[in-house]
Amino acid sequence: MSGTDRFSYRGRDLWCEDSRIEDLAEEHGTPLYVYSAACIRDRWREVRLAFGPDAQICYAVKANSNLAILQLLASLGAGFDLVSGGELLRVQRAGVDASRAIFAGAGKQRWEIELAAKLGVRAFQVESPHEIELLSAVAKAMAKRLPVALRVNPGVAVDTHAYIATAKRDSKFGVELERAGEAVARIVRDPGLQLVGYHVHLGSQLREVAPYVRAFERVAEFMDGAEQRRAGVRHYDLGGGFGIQYGHGAAFPLVELASTLTALAASRGLQLMLEPGRYLVGDAGVLVAEVLGHKRAGDTDFVLVDAAMNDLMRPSLYSAEHPVVPCRDEGRAEAKVDVVGPVCESGDFLARGRALPRLEIGERIAVLATGAYGASMASCYNSRRRPAEVLVDGAGHRRIRRRETFEELWAGEEPTEDTA
Ligand code: LLP
């Protein structure tokens, strides 16, 4: 069903650890994200065990940036992979020291670089030549020497949705290997910059080890090209991208990836760094929604629920298929339905052509494996309030984000006159 046994049926009811999902939905309303702390710990341990104590594991904050989730991961010893000044402020707010964070991002602005330099991030992952100039200027103005890892694009094709493949030839990410020599020369001749590593990120929701190996080999070949490409270089960051099951296909071969890449990095005297997002939190969350009604149009049966594309964009944006299950399974006969939300777009669906038991109005469903890129990509489109979020831990649970008020939706807007 889901990639974790932290969500499972006891009798007819779906539970998250020792909390019944129906009870959580009664207490907090729907749409509601429910996360399992134990699942996040399971995944953290799995990754740590696979890669060993020397690897630097930086959680990709964008996958789920709730402060409580960041604190949980911080307590386990995670580092953090950031892509914006906002994420940097977020991890600060979660009480994490910036020295545990690396700062990536395809278009860093000067204020973001200044903030990250002031707070002392562990490394800047440079994506484009103009960023080197910005970093250089900031280093000079602040009289600092900034640690820089160059993100290269190794030109490796991967099997995933086109929107989340990042290392094919024409990609906005990283510096092409053919141009990376110039970038390195520019970095190493700058007294304010220090080349400390290389970074690649091939894409997201990958299922194979081979592209990671190919990428490492291309970067190693590049490093062999000149002494200045190696001097002082301490780490190789293999990126994130480890896929989860989403109810079908094989699990990501994490142990195989870890043993292969650890050996490759060690053969070059490099420390491994990695930036998993989805793998750590994806299976740890479900989105709970309530059935509002049914209708038939043409040959399609629709189940209309109170969660929509603004709460979970992945089905609409990437044609992602998340398993959908009833929160209470009465064992009724199944029929194929489209599960859709109230948003005014034909692209607003959570699942299509899915076998589900007939659900009555007021019954609830859970959309599984939505812990990553669910809440963090939610919007207020159609002036809908984003879901509340709850973190279950053993027998207890805690709300970690309240549903916003309607007033908060327009709090920053400036109407011509005050009509309130
Ligand atoms: N490192 C870098 C540089 C990244 O760009 C990303 C994700 C990660 C690490 C973490 O990747 P993960 O381990 O989570 O696959 N919204 C899309 C995924 C976008 C990923 C963007 N970058 C989705 O819902 O599938």
Short mmCIF file of C-alpha atoms and ligand atoms in Angstrom, two decimals:
data_model
loop_
_atom_site.label_atom_id
_atom_site.label_comp_id
_atom_site.label_asym_id
_atom_site.label_seq_id
_atom_site.Cartn_x
_atom_site.Cartn_y
_atom_site.Cartn_z
CA MET A 1 0.00 0.00 0.00
CA SER A 2 2.33 2.69 1.23
CA GLY A 3 6.10 2.37 1.51
CA THR A 4 5.96 2.18 5.31
CA ASP A 5 4.16 0.13 7.92
CA ARG A 6 3.80 3.24 10.09
CA PHE A 7 0.46 3.72 8.28
CA SER A 8 -1.61 0.56 8.41
CA TYR A 9 -5.09 -0.80 9.01
CA ARG A 10 -6.07 -2.09 12.40
CA GLY A 11 -9.37 -3.82 11.80
CA ARG A 12 -11.23 -1.50 9.46
CA ASP A 13 -9.49 1.71 10.42
CA LEU A 14 -6.39 3.34 9.04
CA TRP A 15 -3.91 4.28 11.73
CA CYS A 16 -0.76 6.34 11.82
CA GLU A 17 1.40 4.76 14.50
CA ASP A 18 -0.95 4.73 17.52
CA SER A 19 -3.35 7.39 16.29
CA ARG A 20 -6.51 6.60 14.37
CA ILE A 21 -6.63 8.82 11.29
CA GLU A 22 -10.40 9.34 11.70
CA ASP A 23 -9.83 10.72 15.19
CA LEU A 24 -7.19 13.13 13.92
CA ALA A 25 -9.52 14.28 11.15
CA GLU A 26 -12.36 14.82 13.68
CA GLU A 27 -10.08 16.85 15.89
CA HIS A 28 -8.31 18.94 13.27
CA GLY A 29 -10.68 18.96 10.31
CA THR A 30 -9.81 18.28 6.68
CA PRO A 31 -7.86 18.67 4.43
CA LEU A 32 -5.21 17.55 6.86
CA TYR A 33 -1.63 16.38 6.44
CA VAL A 34 -0.69 13.67 8.95
CA TYR A 35 2.98 12.77 9.39
CA SER A 36 4.63 9.88 11.20
CA ALA A 37 7.71 10.85 13.24
CA ALA A 38 8.69 7.18 13.51
CA CYS A 39 8.73 6.85 9.72
CA ILE A 40 11.04 9.85 9.40
CA ARG A 41 13.33 8.32 12.03
CA ASP A 42 13.24 4.96 10.20
CA ARG A 43 14.30 6.61 6.97
CA TRP A 44 16.96 8.71 8.60
CA ARG A 45 18.52 5.64 10.22
CA GLU A 46 18.33 3.72 6.97
CA VAL A 47 20.19 6.44 5.06
CA ARG A 48 22.72 6.96 7.86
CA LEU A 49 23.38 3.25 8.15
CA ALA A 50 23.76 2.82 4.40
CA PHE A 51 26.18 5.73 3.94
CA GLY A 52 28.01 5.40 7.24
CA PRO A 53 29.07 7.97 9.83
CA ASP A 54 31.40 9.94 7.56
CA ALA A 55 28.87 10.96 4.94
CA GLN A 56 27.35 14.41 5.24
CA ILE A 57 23.57 13.99 4.90
CA CYS A 58 21.83 17.26 4.16
CA TYR A 59 18.04 17.07 4.14
CA ALA A 60 16.57 18.97 1.17
CA VAL A 61 14.39 21.45 3.04
CA LYS A 62 12.15 22.11 0.05
CA ALA A 63 10.61 18.63 0.36
CA ASN A 64 8.86 19.56 3.59
CA SER A 65 9.92 22.70 5.35
CA ASN A 66 7.62 22.66 8.38
CA LEU A 67 9.62 23.89 11.38
CA ALA A 68 8.69 20.84 13.45
CA ILE A 69 9.90 18.48 10.71
CA LEU A 70 13.16 20.44 10.48
CA GLN A 71 13.57 20.20 14.25
CA LEU A 72 12.94 16.46 14.19
CA LEU A 73 15.57 15.96 11.50
CA ALA A 74 17.98 18.30 13.27
CA SER A 75 17.59 16.24 16.45
CA LEU A 76 18.63 13.17 14.46
CA GLY A 77 21.80 14.93 13.33
CA ALA A 78 20.81 16.03 9.84
CA GLY A 79 22.49 18.76 7.88
CA PHE A 80 20.32 20.90 5.60
CA ASP A 81 20.29 21.67 1.89
CA LEU A 82 18.87 25.13 1.22
CA VAL A 83 17.81 26.81 -1.98
CA SER A 84 16.73 30.27 -0.83
CA GLY A 85 17.21 32.93 1.79
CA GLY A 86 13.74 32.05 3.03
CA GLU A 87 14.82 28.46 3.69
CA LEU A 88 17.89 29.77 5.49
CA LEU A 89 15.70 31.93 7.74
CA ARG A 90 13.45 28.92 8.28
CA VAL A 91 16.22 26.62 9.51
CA GLN A 92 17.43 29.47 11.73
CA ARG A 93 13.92 29.73 13.15
CA ALA A 94 14.01 25.98 13.77
CA GLY A 95 17.09 26.56 15.90
CA VAL A 96 19.61 25.06 13.49
CA ASP A 97 23.05 26.59 13.15
CA ALA A 98 23.86 27.70 9.60
CA SER A 99 27.14 25.80 9.72
CA ARG A 100 25.01 22.65 9.28
CA ALA A 101 23.62 23.95 6.00
CA ILE A 102 24.75 24.13 2.41
CA PHE A 103 23.33 26.79 0.14
CA ALA A 104 22.36 25.75 -3.40
CA GLY A 105 19.75 27.33 -5.67
CA ALA A 106 19.72 28.17 -9.36
CA GLY A 107 19.61 31.95 -8.97
CA LYS A 108 20.93 33.30 -5.72
CA GLN A 109 20.47 36.98 -5.06
CA ARG A 110 23.02 39.21 -3.41
CA TRP A 111 21.06 39.59 -0.16
CA GLU A 112 20.81 35.81 0.10
CA ILE A 113 24.52 35.35 -0.39
CA GLU A 114 25.24 38.09 2.15
CA LEU A 115 22.93 36.51 4.69
CA ALA A 116 24.39 33.04 4.17
CA ALA A 117 27.95 34.39 4.38
CA LYS A 118 27.14 36.31 7.54
CA LEU A 119 25.55 33.28 9.19
CA GLY A 120 28.38 31.02 7.99
CA VAL A 121 26.91 28.26 5.83
CA ARG A 122 29.12 25.26 5.28
CA ALA A 123 29.37 25.74 1.52
CA PHE A 124 27.87 27.68 -1.37
CA GLN A 125 26.93 25.51 -4.30
CA VAL A 126 27.59 27.64 -7.31
CA GLU A 127 25.34 27.06 -10.28
CA SER A 128 26.23 29.77 -12.82
CA PRO A 129 29.26 31.91 -13.73
CA HIS A 130 27.59 35.17 -12.67
CA GLU A 131 27.20 33.77 -9.15
CA ILE A 132 30.95 33.50 -8.84
CA GLU A 133 31.18 37.25 -9.43
CA LEU A 134 28.52 37.91 -6.80
CA LEU A 135 30.21 35.60 -4.30
CA SER A 136 33.53 37.25 -5.02
CA ALA A 137 32.09 40.72 -4.44
CA VAL A 138 30.41 39.67 -1.19
CA ALA A 139 33.57 37.94 0.05
CA LYS A 140 35.57 41.08 -0.66
CA ALA A 141 33.08 43.41 0.99
CA MET A 142 32.89 41.21 4.07
CA ALA A 143 36.62 40.39 4.09
CA LYS A 144 35.80 36.68 4.22
CA ARG A 145 36.93 33.59 2.37
CA LEU A 146 33.81 31.74 1.22
CA PRO A 147 33.74 27.96 0.69
CA VAL A 148 32.45 27.11 -2.77
CA ALA A 149 31.34 23.83 -4.33
CA LEU A 150 30.78 23.93 -8.05
CA ARG A 151 27.54 22.39 -9.27
CA VAL A 152 28.30 20.77 -12.57
CA ASN A 153 25.89 19.38 -15.09
CA PRO A 154 27.30 15.99 -16.03
CA GLY A 155 24.87 15.58 -18.95
CA VAL A 156 23.32 12.38 -17.66
CA ALA A 157 19.82 11.41 -18.77
CA VAL A 158 17.54 9.93 -16.13
CA ASP A 159 14.21 8.17 -16.26
CA THR A 160 11.74 10.46 -14.52
CA HIS A 161 9.19 13.16 -15.30
CA ALA A 162 10.71 15.84 -17.54
CA TYR A 163 9.99 18.57 -14.98
CA ILE A 164 12.19 16.91 -12.37
CA ALA A 165 15.12 15.81 -14.56
CA THR A 166 17.95 18.28 -14.01
CA ALA A 167 21.13 16.95 -15.58
CA LYS A 168 20.33 16.54 -19.23
CA ARG A 169 22.23 18.65 -21.68
CA ASP A 170 19.88 21.63 -21.95
CA SER A 171 19.17 22.33 -18.34
CA LYS A 172 19.29 25.54 -16.37
CA PHE A 173 21.05 23.77 -13.52
CA GLY A 174 24.77 23.66 -12.88
CA VAL A 175 27.67 24.45 -15.18
CA GLU A 176 28.23 22.18 -18.16
CA LEU A 177 31.39 20.15 -17.79
CA GLU A 178 32.78 21.67 -21.00
CA ARG A 179 32.57 25.10 -19.36
CA ALA A 180 33.42 24.05 -15.82
CA GLY A 181 37.18 24.43 -16.36
CA GLU A 182 36.77 28.19 -16.79
CA ALA A 183 34.56 28.37 -13.71
CA VAL A 184 37.13 26.53 -11.61
CA ALA A 185 39.94 28.78 -12.85
CA ARG A 186 37.86 31.83 -11.92
CA ILE A 187 37.17 30.46 -8.41
CA VAL A 188 40.72 29.40 -7.59
CA ARG A 189 42.30 32.69 -8.61
CA ASP A 190 39.98 34.62 -6.31
CA PRO A 191 41.46 35.18 -2.85
CA GLY A 192 37.96 35.44 -1.40
CA LEU A 193 36.85 32.03 -2.62
CA GLN A 194 37.91 28.52 -1.82
CA LEU A 195 36.97 25.55 -3.99
CA VAL A 196 35.95 22.80 -1.57
CA GLY A 197 33.86 20.37 -3.60
CA TYR A 198 31.76 19.37 -6.56
CA HIS A 199 28.03 18.96 -6.64
CA VAL A 200 25.63 17.24 -8.99
CA HIS A 201 21.89 16.64 -8.76
CA LEU A 202 20.51 14.48 -11.51
CA GLY A 203 16.82 14.76 -10.90
CA SER A 204 14.16 13.56 -8.56
CA GLN A 205 12.21 10.33 -8.05
CA LEU A 206 14.97 8.22 -9.63
CA ARG A 207 15.02 4.45 -9.30
CA GLU A 208 18.47 3.44 -10.56
CA VAL A 209 22.07 3.62 -9.39
CA ALA A 210 23.72 3.73 -12.83
CA PRO A 211 23.19 7.48 -13.50
CA TYR A 212 24.83 8.35 -10.15
CA VAL A 213 27.86 6.27 -11.11
CA ARG A 214 28.03 7.82 -14.57
CA ALA A 215 27.87 11.31 -13.05
CA PHE A 216 30.67 10.55 -10.60
CA GLU A 217 32.85 9.16 -13.37
CA ARG A 218 32.36 12.26 -15.50
CA VAL A 219 33.22 14.56 -12.61
CA ALA A 220 36.26 12.44 -11.72
CA GLU A 221 37.42 12.64 -15.33
CA PHE A 222 36.97 16.40 -15.19
CA MET A 223 39.04 16.59 -11.99
CA ASP A 224 41.77 14.58 -13.68
CA GLY A 225 42.02 17.31 -16.30
CA ALA A 226 44.06 19.78 -14.22
CA GLU A 227 45.68 20.07 -10.81
CA GLN A 228 43.71 23.20 -9.91
CA ARG A 229 40.47 21.22 -10.32
CA ARG A 230 41.54 18.96 -7.46
CA ALA A 231 43.56 21.07 -5.07
CA GLY A 232 41.75 21.62 -1.78
CA VAL A 233 38.67 19.73 -2.99
CA ARG A 234 37.27 17.75 -0.08
CA HIS A 235 33.82 16.56 -0.96
CA TYR A 236 31.63 15.15 -3.69
CA ASP A 237 27.92 15.88 -3.33
CA LEU A 238 25.89 13.30 -5.24
CA GLY A 239 22.66 15.27 -4.82
CA GLY A 240 19.30 13.81 -3.88
CA GLY A 241 16.67 12.13 -6.01
CA PHE A 242 16.20 8.74 -4.36
CA GLY A 243 12.76 7.59 -5.45
CA ILE A 244 10.02 6.13 -3.29
CA GLN A 245 7.48 3.54 -4.34
CA TYR A 246 4.19 5.43 -4.59
CA GLY A 247 2.46 2.09 -4.50
CA HIS A 248 4.25 0.53 -7.45
CA GLY A 249 7.69 -0.45 -8.72
CA ALA A 250 10.77 -1.50 -6.81
CA ALA A 251 12.14 0.41 -3.84
CA PHE A 252 15.18 2.59 -4.51
CA PRO A 253 18.40 0.52 -4.21
CA LEU A 254 19.79 2.70 -1.45
CA VAL A 255 22.33 0.24 -0.09
CA GLU A 256 23.71 -0.41 -3.55
CA LEU A 257 23.99 3.32 -4.22
CA ALA A 258 25.69 3.91 -0.88
CA SER A 259 28.25 1.14 -1.21
CA THR A 260 29.08 1.99 -4.84
CA LEU A 261 29.42 5.74 -4.35
CA THR A 262 31.20 5.46 -1.01
CA ALA A 263 33.86 3.31 -2.65
CA LEU A 264 34.17 5.64 -5.64
CA ALA A 265 34.49 8.73 -3.45
CA ALA A 266 36.98 7.03 -1.13
CA SER A 267 39.14 6.04 -4.09
CA ARG A 268 39.59 9.77 -4.69
CA GLY A 269 39.94 10.71 -1.04
CA LEU A 270 36.63 12.61 -1.13
CA GLN A 271 33.98 12.82 1.55
CA LEU A 272 30.47 12.03 0.32
CA MET A 273 27.68 14.50 0.70
CA LEU A 274 24.05 13.82 -0.20
CA GLU A 275 20.81 15.76 -0.21
CA PRO A 276 17.82 13.47 0.07
CA GLY A 277 14.42 15.11 0.42
CA ARG A 278 11.63 12.80 -0.71
CA TYR A 279 13.27 9.64 0.61
CA LEU A 280 13.31 10.96 4.17
CA VAL A 281 9.81 12.37 4.38
CA GLY A 282 7.74 11.25 1.37
CA ASP A 283 6.29 8.06 2.79
CA ALA A 284 5.92 9.70 6.20
CA GLY A 285 2.86 11.75 5.26
CA VAL A 286 -0.73 11.31 4.11
CA LEU A 287 -3.29 13.89 3.04
CA VAL A 288 -6.69 13.25 4.58
CA ALA A 289 -9.80 14.53 2.80
CA GLU A 290 -13.54 14.24 3.25
CA VAL A 291 -16.01 13.13 0.59
CA LEU A 292 -18.31 15.99 -0.47
CA GLY A 293 -20.35 14.15 -3.08
CA HIS A 294 -20.46 12.04 -6.22
CA LYS A 295 -21.41 12.58 -9.80
CA ARG A 296 -21.28 10.91 -13.14
CA ALA A 297 -20.36 12.73 -16.34
CA GLY A 298 -20.11 10.86 -19.62
CA ASP A 299 -18.45 7.59 -18.73
CA THR A 300 -16.63 8.87 -15.66
CA ASP A 301 -17.64 8.54 -12.03
CA PHE A 302 -16.32 11.34 -9.89
CA VAL A 303 -15.79 11.41 -6.15
CA LEU A 304 -15.58 15.01 -5.06
CA VAL A 305 -13.48 15.60 -1.94
CA ASP A 306 -12.49 18.67 0.06
CA ALA A 307 -8.78 18.52 -0.85
CA ALA A 308 -7.63 19.84 -4.20
CA MET A 309 -4.68 20.63 -6.43
CA ASN A 310 -3.79 23.60 -4.26
CA ASP A 311 -3.26 21.22 -1.32
CA LEU A 312 -1.38 18.58 -3.35
CA MET A 313 -0.06 19.70 -6.72
CA ARG A 314 1.83 16.56 -7.67
CA PRO A 315 -0.96 14.72 -9.58
CA SER A 316 -1.82 17.82 -11.63
CA LEU A 317 1.75 18.97 -12.22
CA TYR A 318 3.63 15.72 -12.79
CA SER A 319 0.80 13.22 -13.43
CA ALA A 320 1.97 11.65 -10.17
CA GLU A 321 0.01 8.66 -8.97
CA HIS A 322 -0.43 8.55 -5.22
CA PRO A 323 -2.27 5.60 -3.72
CA VAL A 324 -5.68 6.58 -2.34
CA VAL A 325 -7.34 4.52 0.40
CA PRO A 326 -10.42 4.88 2.60
CA CYS A 327 -9.72 5.87 6.22
CA ARG A 328 -12.32 3.32 7.21
CA ASP A 329 -12.55 0.24 5.04
CA GLU A 330 -16.03 -1.24 5.21
CA GLY A 331 -15.16 -3.90 2.65
CA ARG A 332 -17.62 -2.55 0.05
CA ALA A 333 -17.35 -3.40 -3.63
CA GLU A 334 -14.90 -1.29 -5.58
CA ALA A 335 -15.48 0.74 -8.71
CA LYS A 336 -13.25 2.94 -10.84
CA VAL A 337 -13.50 6.62 -10.02
CA ASP A 338 -11.74 9.93 -10.46
CA VAL A 339 -11.01 11.61 -7.15
CA VAL A 340 -11.29 15.35 -7.70
CA GLY A 341 -11.32 18.51 -5.64
CA PRO A 342 -13.37 21.71 -5.67
CA VAL A 343 -10.87 23.87 -7.56
CA CYS A 344 -12.11 25.35 -10.83
CA GLU A 345 -9.70 23.59 -13.19
CA SER A 346 -10.10 20.38 -15.15
CA GLY A 347 -6.54 19.66 -14.08
CA ASP A 348 -7.68 19.53 -10.47
CA PHE A 349 -7.58 15.88 -9.60
CA LEU A 350 -5.92 13.77 -6.92
CA ALA A 351 -6.31 10.43 -8.70
CA ARG A 352 -7.90 9.21 -11.92
CA GLY A 353 -9.37 5.87 -12.92
CA ARG A 354 -8.73 4.44 -9.47
CA ALA A 355 -10.53 1.44 -7.95
CA LEU A 356 -12.09 2.60 -4.68
CA PRO A 357 -14.96 1.32 -2.55
CA ARG A 358 -18.15 3.36 -2.75
CA LEU A 359 -17.72 6.10 -0.17
CA GLU A 360 -20.60 7.99 1.39
CA ILE A 361 -20.66 11.73 1.88
CA GLY A 362 -18.72 12.58 5.04
CA GLU A 363 -16.45 9.53 4.82
CA ARG A 364 -12.76 10.16 4.47
CA ILE A 365 -9.90 9.13 2.26
CA ALA A 366 -6.13 9.28 2.69
CA VAL A 367 -3.82 10.15 -0.20
CA LEU A 368 -0.63 8.27 0.62
CA ALA A 369 3.05 9.16 0.36
CA THR A 370 2.41 12.89 0.39
CA GLY A 371 4.97 13.88 3.02
CA ALA A 372 7.31 15.32 0.39
CA TYR A 373 6.35 18.17 -1.93
CA GLY A 374 2.80 18.14 -0.58
CA ALA A 375 2.43 20.83 2.06
CA SER A 376 5.56 22.62 0.87
CA MET A 377 4.04 23.17 -2.58
CA ALA A 378 0.53 23.97 -1.37
CA SER A 379 -0.99 27.28 -2.37
CA CYS A 380 -4.07 29.32 -1.55
CA TYR A 381 -5.44 29.21 -5.12
CA ASN A 382 -9.20 29.75 -5.24
CA SER A 383 -8.76 31.50 -1.87
CA ARG A 384 -8.58 28.15 -0.15
CA ARG A 385 -6.79 27.84 3.14
CA ARG A 386 -3.89 25.42 3.11
CA PRO A 387 -4.24 22.17 5.10
CA ALA A 388 -3.45 21.92 8.77
CA GLU A 389 -0.58 19.56 9.63
CA VAL A 390 -0.24 17.05 12.45
CA LEU A 391 2.84 15.11 13.56
CA VAL A 392 2.12 11.75 15.16
CA ASP A 393 4.77 10.30 17.45
CA GLY A 394 3.97 6.97 19.07
CA ALA A 395 0.77 7.28 21.06
CA GLY A 396 0.82 11.07 20.94
CA HIS A 397 0.36 13.67 18.28
CA ARG A 398 0.83 17.38 17.93
CA ARG A 399 -0.55 19.92 15.52
CA ILE A 400 2.46 21.45 13.78
CA ARG A 401 0.61 23.92 11.58
CA ARG A 402 -2.81 25.32 12.19
CA ARG A 403 -5.13 26.03 9.30
CA GLU A 404 -4.71 29.67 8.42
CA THR A 405 -7.60 32.08 8.88
CA PHE A 406 -9.32 33.66 5.90
CA GLU A 407 -8.10 37.06 7.05
CA GLU A 408 -4.55 35.78 6.76
CA LEU A 409 -5.16 35.02 3.09
CA TRP A 410 -5.50 38.71 2.28
CA ALA A 411 -3.55 40.16 5.17
CA GLY A 412 -0.83 41.61 2.93
CA GLU A 413 -3.16 43.04 0.33
CA GLU A 414 -3.84 46.75 0.05
CA PRO A 415 -7.36 47.55 -1.08
CA THR A 416 -8.10 51.16 -2.07
CA GLU A 417 -10.20 51.78 1.01
CA ASP A 418 -10.78 49.92 4.19
CA THR A 419 -14.04 48.04 3.77
CA ALA A 420 -13.68 45.79 6.79
N1 LLP B 1 19.25 18.61 -4.21
C1 LLP B 1 18.90 19.48 -5.17
C2 LLP B 1 19.91 20.36 -5.74
C3 LLP B 1 17.57 19.51 -5.62
O1 LLP B 1 17.23 20.35 -6.58
C4 LLP B 1 16.62 18.64 -5.04
C5 LLP B 1 15.23 18.66 -5.48
C6 LLP B 1 17.03 17.76 -4.03
C7 LLP B 1 18.36 17.77 -3.65
C8 LLP B 1 16.10 16.80 -3.36
O2 LLP B 1 15.58 15.89 -4.27
P1 LLP B 1 14.75 14.61 -3.73
O3 LLP B 1 15.70 13.77 -2.93
O4 LLP B 1 13.64 15.11 -2.90
O5 LLP B 1 14.29 13.97 -4.97
N2 LLP B 1 8.39 18.91 -6.64
C9 LLP B 1 8.92 17.73 -7.30
C10 LLP B 1 10.35 17.46 -6.93
C11 LLP B 1 11.26 18.62 -7.22
C12 LLP B 1 12.65 18.38 -6.74
C13 LLP B 1 13.45 19.63 -6.83
N3 LLP B 1 14.79 19.45 -6.39
C14 LLP B 1 8.03 16.54 -6.94
O6 LLP B 1 7.04 16.72 -6.25
O7 LLP B 1 8.29 15.44 -7.41
#
